[in-house]
Amino acid sequence: MVVNHHNLEESLKMKLSLVKVVNGCRLGKIQNLGKAGDCTVDIPGCLLYTRTGSAPHLTHHTLHNIHGVPAMAQLTLSTLAEHHEVLAEYKKGVGSFIGMPESLVYCSLHDPVSPGPSGYVTNKSVSVWGFGGRVEMTVSKFMAIQEALQPDWFQCLSDGEASCAEATSMKRARKSVDRSLLFLDSCLRLQEESEVLQKSVMIGVIEGGDVMEERLRSARETAKRPVGGFLLDGFQGNPTVTETRLHLLSSVTAELPEDKPRPVLVELEWCLSDVGASRSKEVAIDLRRCSDCLSRLICGVSRPDEVLECIERGVDLFESFFPYQVTERGCALTFTFDCQLNPEETLLQQNGIQEETKCLDQIKKIEAAGCNQEMTSFEISLKEKKYQEDFSPLVRGCSCYCCKNHTRAYIHHLLVTNELLAGVLLMMHNFEHYFRFFCSIREALKSDTLAQLKELIHRQMS
């Protein structure tokens, strides 16, 4: 099938400008976003996680009290598909409908927190799961819904059931890639014919499970199409195969279109990476004129340590569902991302006391994890009785509304009495803490201290 992509290519005016590339990590901005082309997204960065178009637990007013909210909100098709008739009649798009006309909107297929059951993908359709159950998506229905939503970006229909979380047969991996490419070509053709979607950007999806050959084929073939970016799907899941997943991710990002900046004064220096693919080292070079780069998103990866691993492998944008999961557990994010030691910590280190303190903290984390197996070492559970008389803020020095106005003891009280305000205050803190974490990543890349930040994060893991 031959598709005329001329109009689509004309509509893709957004530009990824890289300021710096350090051992695969990309620092820069995605510019000319939005219908008017006046919005910018910093990378590495994250999206604002929403459920049915609203930040969990928060009103628009409380959301505006959070510092550093991402410019782009993530809406999930699984929560919106059942309401597309209303949006089609509204005709102004989902951003205006949910009261966030100033935000960029990215529509993904599935909710990363509530993935649907597997086994419902065919050569003609993909199923999503809403509140009323299964919704079958053919290409024509999917694109009709996108016309009703009018998102700035949207994930193309794809077969994402072959993942790295479990072993995938060659046959199943090949089928996932073939189906995804077929869906992509069909969606591109319908977008070409749609006047409403001419300013929307379609994100191509890289599939193939844990089969290297199929992953690379998916990357190469998707890159041949006029997509506005790449979504790396299926890299979430089983922690026992982390090294395998990271090796696969490195190979896939290396296969995507190479960055082609126009060097000023000096030339790029190239070397072979550990996976045998060419990658640029950091040199004294102006990368701001880069025009051939496309953004790389990843789905299902949101934990701080995993985020840093993916950034080192060239990923630009992440989902922010992790703060929501932490909130739902009645927990608060408390991990530190400040690489600068304060004077007290320096003194402890000099006196040899730091190791003892670290051991005690480790024991406390293990005991806390025993109470809630889903907990990570990046959070504390405020349901625990020990916080009943703890009148300190969630995180000392945190500038969020919750930490400036309330204490751990108060949040503990709200949780044990099942007050709705507990979710509101925890969500405000956890979102702001997480968004500041991404700011610290960008600052670390600017100052060449990402290795120190990564070491700091890993030291806090139990």
Tab-separated table of C-alpha atoms in Angstrom:
chain	number	residue	atom	x	y	z
A	1	MET	CA	0.000	0.000	0.000
A	2	VAL	CA	1.377	3.407	-0.974
A	3	VAL	CA	0.378	6.282	1.282
A	4	ASN	CA	0.850	9.932	0.401
A	5	HIS	CA	2.449	11.399	3.501
A	6	HIS	CA	3.193	14.876	2.121
A	7	ASN	CA	0.524	16.695	4.136
A	8	LEU	CA	1.426	14.798	7.282
A	9	GLU	CA	5.080	15.745	6.974
A	10	GLU	CA	4.092	19.371	6.466
A	11	SER	CA	2.002	19.274	9.652
A	12	LEU	CA	4.822	17.903	11.815
A	13	LYS	CA	6.326	21.275	12.703
A	14	MET	CA	7.537	20.314	16.149
A	15	LYS	CA	11.282	20.281	16.644
A	16	LEU	CA	13.484	18.426	19.109
A	17	SER	CA	16.456	20.636	19.908
A	18	LEU	CA	19.268	18.860	21.742
A	19	VAL	CA	21.540	21.002	23.876
A	20	LYS	CA	23.722	18.131	25.015
A	21	VAL	CA	24.238	14.405	24.425
A	22	VAL	CA	26.259	12.671	27.147
A	23	ASN	CA	26.902	8.942	26.753
A	24	GLY	CA	23.455	8.447	25.275
A	25	CYS	CA	21.601	10.810	27.657
A	26	ARG	CA	19.765	13.537	25.746
A	27	LEU	CA	19.201	17.014	27.180
A	28	GLY	CA	17.080	19.506	25.303
A	29	LYS	CA	13.612	20.775	24.461
A	30	ILE	CA	10.734	19.704	22.240
A	31	GLN	CA	9.571	22.961	20.684
A	32	ASN	CA	6.699	24.240	18.535
A	33	LEU	CA	4.164	21.991	20.261
A	34	GLY	CA	0.415	22.475	20.472
A	35	LYS	CA	-2.088	23.572	17.876
A	36	ALA	CA	-0.554	27.053	17.847
A	37	GLY	CA	3.028	25.784	18.027
A	38	ASP	CA	3.844	27.907	21.079
A	39	CYS	CA	4.476	25.210	23.712
A	40	THR	CA	7.725	23.600	24.843
A	41	VAL	CA	8.546	20.403	26.769
A	42	ASP	CA	11.901	19.862	28.501
A	43	ILE	CA	13.657	16.511	28.140
A	44	PRO	CA	14.345	14.335	29.972
A	45	GLY	CA	10.884	14.853	31.406
A	46	CYS	CA	7.592	13.259	32.278
A	47	LEU	CA	3.913	13.542	31.439
A	48	LEU	CA	1.154	14.455	33.883
A	49	TYR	CA	-0.670	11.219	34.724
A	50	THR	CA	-4.459	11.558	34.721
A	51	ARG	CA	-7.460	9.288	35.109
A	52	THR	CA	-10.397	10.150	32.823
A	53	GLY	CA	-8.751	13.487	32.172
A	54	SER	CA	-8.220	14.557	35.795
A	55	ALA	CA	-5.141	14.360	37.990
A	56	PRO	CA	-6.033	11.747	40.655
A	57	HIS	CA	-7.524	13.181	43.880
A	58	LEU	CA	-6.999	16.758	42.656
A	59	THR	CA	-9.159	19.581	41.360
A	60	HIS	CA	-7.751	22.045	38.836
A	61	HIS	CA	-7.302	24.547	41.667
A	62	THR	CA	-5.194	22.181	43.781
A	63	LEU	CA	-3.240	21.075	40.710
A	64	HIS	CA	-2.234	24.700	40.129
A	65	ASN	CA	-0.719	24.755	43.636
A	66	ILE	CA	1.848	22.155	42.559
A	67	HIS	CA	5.156	23.470	41.229
A	68	GLY	CA	6.656	22.111	38.021
A	69	VAL	CA	3.556	20.437	36.568
A	70	PRO	CA	4.477	19.021	33.119
A	71	ALA	CA	3.150	20.856	30.090
A	72	MET	CA	1.737	17.646	28.602
A	73	ALA	CA	-1.028	15.608	30.241
A	74	GLN	CA	-1.451	11.902	29.557
A	75	LEU	CA	-4.998	10.721	28.925
A	76	THR	CA	-5.746	7.046	28.404
A	77	LEU	CA	-8.025	5.716	25.697
A	78	SER	CA	-9.246	2.980	28.023
A	79	THR	CA	-10.905	5.592	30.278
A	80	LEU	CA	-12.217	7.807	27.463
A	81	ALA	CA	-13.386	5.422	24.734
A	82	GLU	CA	-16.840	4.953	26.244
A	83	HIS	CA	-17.480	8.709	26.146
A	84	HIS	CA	-16.289	9.542	22.646
A	85	GLU	CA	-19.812	10.255	21.316
A	86	VAL	CA	-20.152	13.147	23.771
A	87	LEU	CA	-16.761	14.521	22.745
A	88	ALA	CA	-17.639	14.141	19.062
A	89	GLU	CA	-20.698	16.357	19.568
A	90	TYR	CA	-18.733	18.823	21.677
A	91	LYS	CA	-16.329	19.373	18.731
A	92	LYS	CA	-13.737	21.365	20.717
A	93	GLY	CA	-11.513	18.483	21.776
A	94	VAL	CA	-10.890	16.762	25.071
A	95	GLY	CA	-8.477	19.410	26.385
A	96	SER	CA	-11.189	22.054	26.416
A	97	PHE	CA	-13.803	19.561	27.632
A	98	ILE	CA	-11.874	18.640	30.801
A	99	GLY	CA	-11.007	22.263	31.565
A	100	MET	CA	-7.328	22.064	30.590
A	101	PRO	CA	-7.226	23.990	27.294
A	102	GLU	CA	-3.747	25.323	28.079
A	103	SER	CA	-2.254	21.841	28.485
A	104	LEU	CA	-0.838	19.653	25.764
A	105	VAL	CA	-2.670	16.331	25.525
A	106	TYR	CA	-1.143	12.928	24.816
A	107	CYS	CA	-3.551	10.017	24.374
A	108	SER	CA	-2.158	6.562	25.169
A	109	LEU	CA	-3.941	3.264	24.572
A	110	HIS	CA	-3.878	1.782	28.054
A	111	ASP	CA	-3.727	2.980	31.648
A	112	PRO	CA	-0.299	1.913	33.003
A	113	VAL	CA	-1.797	1.412	36.472
A	114	SER	CA	-4.697	-0.770	35.283
A	115	PRO	CA	-3.613	-2.823	32.242
A	116	GLY	CA	-6.319	-5.003	30.742
A	117	PRO	CA	-6.260	-8.781	30.273
A	118	SER	CA	-4.310	-10.236	27.367
A	119	GLY	CA	-5.577	-12.307	24.461
A	120	TYR	CA	-7.855	-9.753	22.810
A	121	VAL	CA	-5.748	-8.522	19.883
A	122	THR	CA	-6.543	-9.633	16.330
A	123	ASN	CA	-5.347	-8.622	12.876
A	124	LYS	CA	-8.229	-6.152	12.707
A	125	SER	CA	-8.661	-4.810	16.219
A	126	VAL	CA	-7.168	-4.081	19.636
A	127	SER	CA	-9.258	-4.125	22.814
A	128	VAL	CA	-9.105	-1.622	25.663
A	129	TRP	CA	-10.870	-2.017	28.985
A	130	GLY	CA	-12.989	0.797	30.386
A	131	PHE	CA	-15.301	1.015	33.376
A	132	GLY	CA	-18.011	-0.837	31.450
A	133	GLY	CA	-15.724	-3.615	30.278
A	134	ARG	CA	-14.132	-4.419	26.942
A	135	VAL	CA	-14.159	-1.919	24.061
A	136	GLU	CA	-12.987	-3.328	20.727
A	137	MET	CA	-10.999	-0.899	18.586
A	138	THR	CA	-10.827	-1.294	14.837
A	139	VAL	CA	-8.605	1.154	12.970
A	140	SER	CA	-11.586	3.186	11.740
A	141	LYS	CA	-13.160	3.376	15.212
A	142	PHE	CA	-9.826	4.258	16.795
A	143	MET	CA	-9.239	7.132	14.388
A	144	ALA	CA	-12.828	8.353	14.778
A	145	ILE	CA	-12.239	8.563	18.533
A	146	GLN	CA	-8.982	10.468	17.962
A	147	GLU	CA	-10.922	12.947	15.816
A	148	ALA	CA	-13.316	13.437	18.725
A	149	LEU	CA	-10.470	13.837	21.242
A	150	GLN	CA	-8.283	16.073	19.029
A	151	PRO	CA	-5.099	15.337	21.042
A	152	ASP	CA	-1.759	16.991	20.371
A	153	TRP	CA	-0.074	13.571	20.383
A	154	PHE	CA	-1.569	10.112	20.278
A	155	GLN	CA	-0.190	6.597	20.449
A	156	CYS	CA	-0.923	4.590	17.337
A	157	LEU	CA	-2.906	1.374	17.599
A	158	SER	CA	-0.535	-1.546	18.217
A	159	ASP	CA	-0.240	-5.130	19.423
A	160	GLY	CA	1.508	-4.696	22.758
A	161	GLU	CA	0.869	-8.105	24.284
A	162	ALA	CA	4.383	-9.398	23.563
A	163	SER	CA	6.512	-7.880	26.331
A	164	CYS	CA	9.880	-8.371	27.993
A	165	ALA	CA	8.199	-9.433	31.236
A	166	GLU	CA	8.030	-13.040	30.048
A	167	ALA	CA	9.605	-15.147	27.321
A	168	THR	CA	8.081	-14.509	23.893
A	169	SER	CA	8.218	-16.967	21.030
A	170	MET	CA	9.661	-15.813	17.720
A	171	LYS	CA	6.287	-16.406	16.077
A	172	ARG	CA	4.392	-14.256	18.615
A	173	ALA	CA	6.988	-11.482	18.499
A	174	ARG	CA	6.884	-11.403	14.692
A	175	LYS	CA	3.098	-11.261	14.757
A	176	SER	CA	3.118	-8.309	17.173
A	177	VAL	CA	5.455	-6.362	14.878
A	178	ASP	CA	3.532	-7.228	11.704
A	179	ARG	CA	0.215	-6.232	13.244
A	180	SER	CA	1.595	-3.001	14.675
A	181	LEU	CA	3.054	-1.957	11.309
A	182	LEU	CA	-0.221	-2.800	9.585
A	183	PHE	CA	-2.139	-0.709	12.115
A	184	LEU	CA	0.375	2.129	11.686
A	185	ASP	CA	0.027	2.264	7.899
A	186	SER	CA	-3.769	2.170	8.136
A	187	CYS	CA	-3.857	4.909	10.778
A	188	LEU	CA	-1.478	7.111	8.784
A	189	ARG	CA	-3.704	6.779	5.736
A	190	LEU	CA	-6.795	7.812	7.708
A	191	GLN	CA	-4.924	10.681	9.344
A	192	GLU	CA	-3.931	11.900	5.894
A	193	GLU	CA	-7.621	12.018	4.965
A	194	SER	CA	-8.705	13.734	8.194
A	195	GLU	CA	-8.823	17.523	8.339
A	196	VAL	CA	-9.272	17.459	12.121
A	197	LEU	CA	-6.069	15.487	12.798
A	198	GLN	CA	-3.692	17.364	10.514
A	199	LYS	CA	-2.131	19.146	13.500
A	200	SER	CA	-2.029	16.045	15.708
A	201	VAL	CA	1.152	13.989	15.966
A	202	MET	CA	1.022	10.210	15.747
A	203	ILE	CA	3.531	8.302	17.874
A	204	GLY	CA	4.768	5.044	16.342
A	205	VAL	CA	5.052	2.064	18.689
A	206	ILE	CA	8.094	-0.223	18.886
A	207	GLU	CA	7.035	-3.813	19.649
A	208	GLY	CA	8.608	-7.274	19.454
A	209	GLY	CA	8.664	-8.653	22.999
A	210	ASP	CA	12.066	-9.896	24.157
A	211	VAL	CA	13.172	-11.021	20.680
A	212	MET	CA	16.075	-8.818	19.578
A	213	GLU	CA	15.626	-9.442	15.855
A	214	GLU	CA	11.967	-8.408	15.910
A	215	ARG	CA	12.581	-5.404	18.147
A	216	LEU	CA	15.164	-4.077	15.711
A	217	ARG	CA	12.902	-4.760	12.737
A	218	SER	CA	10.087	-2.892	14.450
A	219	ALA	CA	12.382	0.080	15.113
A	220	ARG	CA	13.706	0.179	11.540
A	221	GLU	CA	10.299	-0.145	9.883
A	222	THR	CA	8.550	2.326	12.180
A	223	ALA	CA	11.318	4.859	11.559
A	224	LYS	CA	10.587	4.682	7.820
A	225	ARG	CA	7.084	6.065	8.416
A	226	PRO	CA	6.364	9.786	9.010
A	227	VAL	CA	5.705	9.443	12.728
A	228	GLY	CA	6.272	12.266	15.197
A	229	GLY	CA	8.052	10.140	17.775
A	230	PHE	CA	8.559	6.634	19.088
A	231	LEU	CA	6.904	4.815	21.975
A	232	LEU	CA	8.969	1.995	23.462
A	233	ASP	CA	6.388	-0.549	24.593
A	234	GLY	CA	6.738	-3.748	26.622
A	235	PHE	CA	9.857	-2.833	28.627
A	236	GLN	CA	8.059	-2.840	31.978
A	237	GLY	CA	7.574	-5.856	34.206
A	238	ASN	CA	9.675	-8.664	35.637
A	239	PRO	CA	12.586	-7.214	37.698
A	240	THR	CA	14.520	-10.489	37.416
A	241	VAL	CA	15.267	-9.784	33.754
A	242	THR	CA	16.279	-6.146	34.207
A	243	GLU	CA	19.691	-6.530	32.557
A	244	THR	CA	18.142	-8.278	29.559
A	245	ARG	CA	15.569	-5.517	29.188
A	246	LEU	CA	18.172	-2.769	29.435
A	247	HIS	CA	20.395	-4.462	26.861
A	248	LEU	CA	17.406	-4.756	24.532
A	249	LEU	CA	16.477	-1.115	25.133
A	250	SER	CA	20.017	0.032	24.304
A	251	SER	CA	19.915	-1.870	21.031
A	252	VAL	CA	16.504	-0.501	20.063
A	253	THR	CA	17.312	3.162	20.747
A	254	ALA	CA	20.574	2.762	18.821
A	255	GLU	CA	18.537	1.490	15.858
A	256	LEU	CA	16.266	4.547	15.815
A	257	PRO	CA	17.227	7.436	13.501
A	258	GLU	CA	20.601	8.830	14.481
A	259	ASP	CA	20.818	12.352	15.793
A	260	LYS	CA	22.063	14.533	12.948
A	261	PRO	CA	23.112	17.860	14.423
A	262	ARG	CA	24.938	20.417	12.332
A	263	PRO	CA	28.257	20.806	14.176
A	264	VAL	CA	29.770	24.187	14.810
A	265	LEU	CA	33.584	24.543	14.977
A	266	VAL	CA	34.238	20.879	15.815
A	267	GLU	CA	33.157	17.515	14.500
A	268	LEU	CA	31.341	14.726	16.302
A	269	GLU	CA	33.436	11.959	17.811
A	270	TRP	CA	32.000	8.456	17.377
A	271	CYS	CA	32.612	5.246	19.262
A	272	LEU	CA	31.154	1.767	19.522
A	273	SER	CA	28.847	1.154	22.466
A	274	ASP	CA	28.672	-2.117	24.358
A	275	VAL	CA	25.926	-3.336	22.044
A	276	GLY	CA	27.908	-2.668	18.893
A	277	ALA	CA	25.957	0.376	17.704
A	278	SER	CA	27.465	3.768	16.955
A	279	ARG	CA	26.735	6.447	19.496
A	280	SER	CA	28.055	9.976	19.959
A	281	LYS	CA	30.212	11.022	22.885
A	282	GLU	CA	29.928	14.435	24.411
A	283	VAL	CA	32.253	16.918	22.748
A	284	ALA	CA	32.430	20.687	22.554
A	285	ILE	CA	29.674	21.173	20.041
A	286	ASP	CA	26.550	23.242	19.519
A	287	LEU	CA	23.615	20.842	19.130
A	288	ARG	CA	20.851	23.412	19.168
A	289	ARG	CA	20.294	23.257	15.421
A	290	CYS	CA	19.366	19.572	15.446
A	291	SER	CA	16.292	19.101	13.252
A	292	ASP	CA	16.256	15.378	12.510
A	293	CYS	CA	15.673	14.061	16.044
A	294	LEU	CA	12.394	12.518	17.182
A	295	SER	CA	11.289	12.140	20.777
A	296	ARG	CA	11.348	8.754	22.486
A	297	LEU	CA	8.723	7.849	25.059
A	298	ILE	CA	8.549	4.729	27.183
A	299	CYS	CA	5.452	3.298	28.830
A	300	GLY	CA	5.143	1.375	32.079
A	301	VAL	CA	8.442	2.675	33.511
A	302	SER	CA	8.186	5.286	36.255
A	303	ARG	CA	10.280	4.246	39.284
A	304	PRO	CA	13.245	6.616	39.888
A	305	ASP	CA	16.040	4.054	39.495
A	306	GLU	CA	14.478	2.644	36.301
A	307	VAL	CA	13.994	6.153	34.921
A	308	LEU	CA	17.719	6.882	35.244
A	309	GLU	CA	18.655	3.606	33.546
A	310	CYS	CA	16.367	4.423	30.615
A	311	ILE	CA	17.650	7.994	30.307
A	312	GLU	CA	21.166	6.595	29.952
A	313	ARG	CA	19.828	4.617	26.994
A	314	GLY	CA	18.366	7.601	25.171
A	315	VAL	CA	14.764	7.767	26.430
A	316	ASP	CA	13.264	11.265	26.645
A	317	LEU	CA	9.785	11.106	28.202
A	318	PHE	CA	8.175	9.014	30.937
A	319	GLU	CA	4.760	8.481	32.495
A	320	SER	CA	4.210	9.794	36.041
A	321	PHE	CA	1.966	7.073	37.453
A	322	PHE	CA	4.463	6.137	40.196
A	323	PRO	CA	3.429	9.040	42.511
A	324	TYR	CA	-0.197	7.917	42.151
A	325	GLN	CA	0.661	4.339	43.102
A	326	VAL	CA	2.571	5.616	46.134
A	327	THR	CA	-0.403	7.767	47.155
A	328	GLU	CA	-2.818	4.852	46.859
A	329	ARG	CA	-0.645	2.899	49.315
A	330	GLY	CA	-0.941	5.713	51.860
A	331	CYS	CA	2.733	6.512	51.365
A	332	ALA	CA	4.841	9.593	50.728
A	333	LEU	CA	7.893	9.907	48.499
A	334	THR	CA	10.893	10.776	50.655
A	335	PHE	CA	13.920	9.833	48.546
A	336	THR	CA	16.555	12.498	48.111
A	337	PHE	CA	17.948	13.655	44.780
A	338	ASP	CA	20.211	16.429	46.069
A	339	CYS	CA	23.779	15.416	45.271
A	340	GLN	CA	25.222	18.148	47.474
A	341	LEU	CA	25.985	16.893	50.995
A	342	ASN	CA	24.916	19.272	53.765
A	343	PRO	CA	27.420	20.097	56.547
A	344	GLU	CA	25.815	17.672	59.032
A	345	GLU	CA	26.105	14.746	56.617
A	346	THR	CA	29.702	15.692	55.864
A	347	LEU	CA	30.548	15.692	59.581
A	348	LEU	CA	28.910	12.287	60.081
A	349	GLN	CA	30.913	10.911	57.197
A	350	GLN	CA	34.152	12.256	58.667
A	351	ASN	CA	33.393	10.723	62.077
A	352	GLY	CA	32.654	7.326	60.584
A	353	ILE	CA	29.072	7.326	61.866
A	354	GLN	CA	27.383	7.380	58.475
A	355	GLU	CA	27.733	3.637	57.883
A	356	GLU	CA	26.032	2.864	61.191
A	357	THR	CA	23.179	5.233	60.378
A	358	LYS	CA	22.835	3.692	56.938
A	359	CYS	CA	22.546	0.195	58.444
A	360	LEU	CA	19.825	1.317	60.855
A	361	ASP	CA	17.917	2.962	58.023
A	362	GLN	CA	18.263	-0.211	55.980
A	363	ILE	CA	16.720	-2.283	58.783
A	364	LYS	CA	13.828	0.153	59.104
A	365	LYS	CA	13.188	-0.006	55.358
A	366	ILE	CA	13.162	-3.799	55.380
A	367	GLU	CA	10.730	-3.841	58.315
A	368	ALA	CA	8.476	-1.338	56.550
A	369	ALA	CA	8.604	-3.347	53.333
A	370	GLY	CA	7.455	-6.383	55.294
A	371	CYS	CA	4.223	-4.545	56.135
A	372	ASN	CA	3.504	-3.755	52.497
A	373	GLN	CA	5.160	-5.869	49.825
A	374	GLU	CA	4.410	-3.276	47.139
A	375	MET	CA	6.347	-0.555	48.916
A	376	THR	CA	9.655	0.640	47.552
A	377	SER	CA	12.605	2.135	49.385
A	378	PHE	CA	11.732	5.539	47.907
A	379	GLU	CA	8.738	6.042	50.217
A	380	ILE	CA	7.444	5.817	53.778
A	381	SER	CA	4.075	4.415	54.864
A	382	LEU	CA	2.239	7.010	56.916
A	383	LYS	CA	-0.261	4.404	58.073
A	384	GLU	CA	2.351	3.101	60.514
A	385	LYS	CA	1.687	3.927	64.149
A	386	LYS	CA	5.173	5.395	64.667
A	387	TYR	CA	4.059	8.523	62.767
A	388	GLN	CA	1.180	9.169	65.178
A	389	GLU	CA	3.232	11.744	67.097
A	390	ASP	CA	5.693	12.749	64.389
A	391	PHE	CA	5.158	16.473	63.900
A	392	SER	CA	7.781	16.950	61.208
A	393	PRO	CA	6.903	17.552	57.532
A	394	LEU	CA	6.890	14.669	55.085
A	395	VAL	CA	10.278	15.838	53.759
A	396	ARG	CA	12.327	18.520	55.477
A	397	GLY	CA	12.961	21.435	53.162
A	398	CYS	CA	10.214	20.430	50.723
A	399	SER	CA	8.323	23.450	49.377
A	400	CYS	CA	5.078	21.664	48.490
A	401	TYR	CA	1.770	22.776	50.013
A	402	CYS	CA	1.502	19.652	52.176
A	403	CYS	CA	4.963	19.918	53.733
A	404	LYS	CA	4.637	23.662	54.360
A	405	ASN	CA	1.283	23.355	56.121
A	406	HIS	CA	0.925	19.853	57.583
A	407	THR	CA	2.810	17.137	59.467
A	408	ARG	CA	3.309	13.390	59.239
A	409	ALA	CA	1.099	12.973	62.303
A	410	TYR	CA	-1.770	14.807	60.616
A	411	ILE	CA	-1.506	12.716	57.442
A	412	HIS	CA	-1.410	9.566	59.617
A	413	HIS	CA	-4.620	10.717	61.326
A	414	LEU	CA	-6.323	11.350	57.967
A	415	LEU	CA	-5.346	7.901	56.722
A	416	VAL	CA	-6.494	5.916	59.762
A	417	THR	CA	-9.824	7.783	59.762
A	418	ASN	CA	-10.236	7.277	55.983
A	419	GLU	CA	-10.502	10.986	55.225
A	420	LEU	CA	-10.478	11.921	51.527
A	421	LEU	CA	-8.120	14.796	52.306
A	422	ALA	CA	-5.322	12.270	52.884
A	423	GLY	CA	-5.241	11.374	49.184
A	424	VAL	CA	-5.345	15.048	48.185
A	425	LEU	CA	-2.395	16.081	50.352
A	426	LEU	CA	-0.302	13.002	49.553
A	427	MET	CA	-0.940	13.407	45.831
A	428	MET	CA	0.137	17.053	45.949
A	429	HIS	CA	3.371	16.136	47.720
A	430	ASN	CA	4.162	13.041	45.668
A	431	PHE	CA	3.565	14.764	42.336
A	432	GLU	CA	5.703	17.776	43.259
A	433	HIS	CA	8.486	15.580	44.658
A	434	TYR	CA	8.509	13.502	41.471
A	435	PHE	CA	8.473	16.518	39.157
A	436	ARG	CA	11.389	18.039	41.095
A	437	PHE	CA	13.258	14.763	40.617
A	438	PHE	CA	13.122	15.298	36.844
A	439	CYS	CA	14.333	18.874	37.290
A	440	SER	CA	17.303	17.485	39.219
A	441	ILE	CA	18.034	15.064	36.357
A	442	ARG	CA	18.180	17.914	33.851
A	443	GLU	CA	20.390	19.949	36.188
A	444	ALA	CA	22.670	16.932	36.655
A	445	LEU	CA	23.045	16.581	32.893
A	446	LYS	CA	23.887	20.265	32.594
A	447	SER	CA	26.532	20.043	35.305
A	448	ASP	CA	27.869	16.584	34.343
A	449	THR	CA	26.829	15.063	37.688
A	450	LEU	CA	24.365	12.410	36.491
A	451	ALA	CA	26.656	9.614	37.707
A	452	GLN	CA	26.577	11.076	41.224
A	453	LEU	CA	22.781	11.364	41.091
A	454	LYS	CA	22.455	7.769	39.951
A	455	GLU	CA	24.746	6.598	42.757
A	456	LEU	CA	22.698	8.587	45.280
A	457	ILE	CA	19.447	6.997	44.093
A	458	HIS	CA	20.888	3.481	44.167
A	459	ARG	CA	22.242	3.974	47.702
A	460	GLN	CA	18.679	4.556	48.867
A	461	MET	CA	17.385	1.289	47.449
A	462	SER	CA	16.849	-1.558	49.867
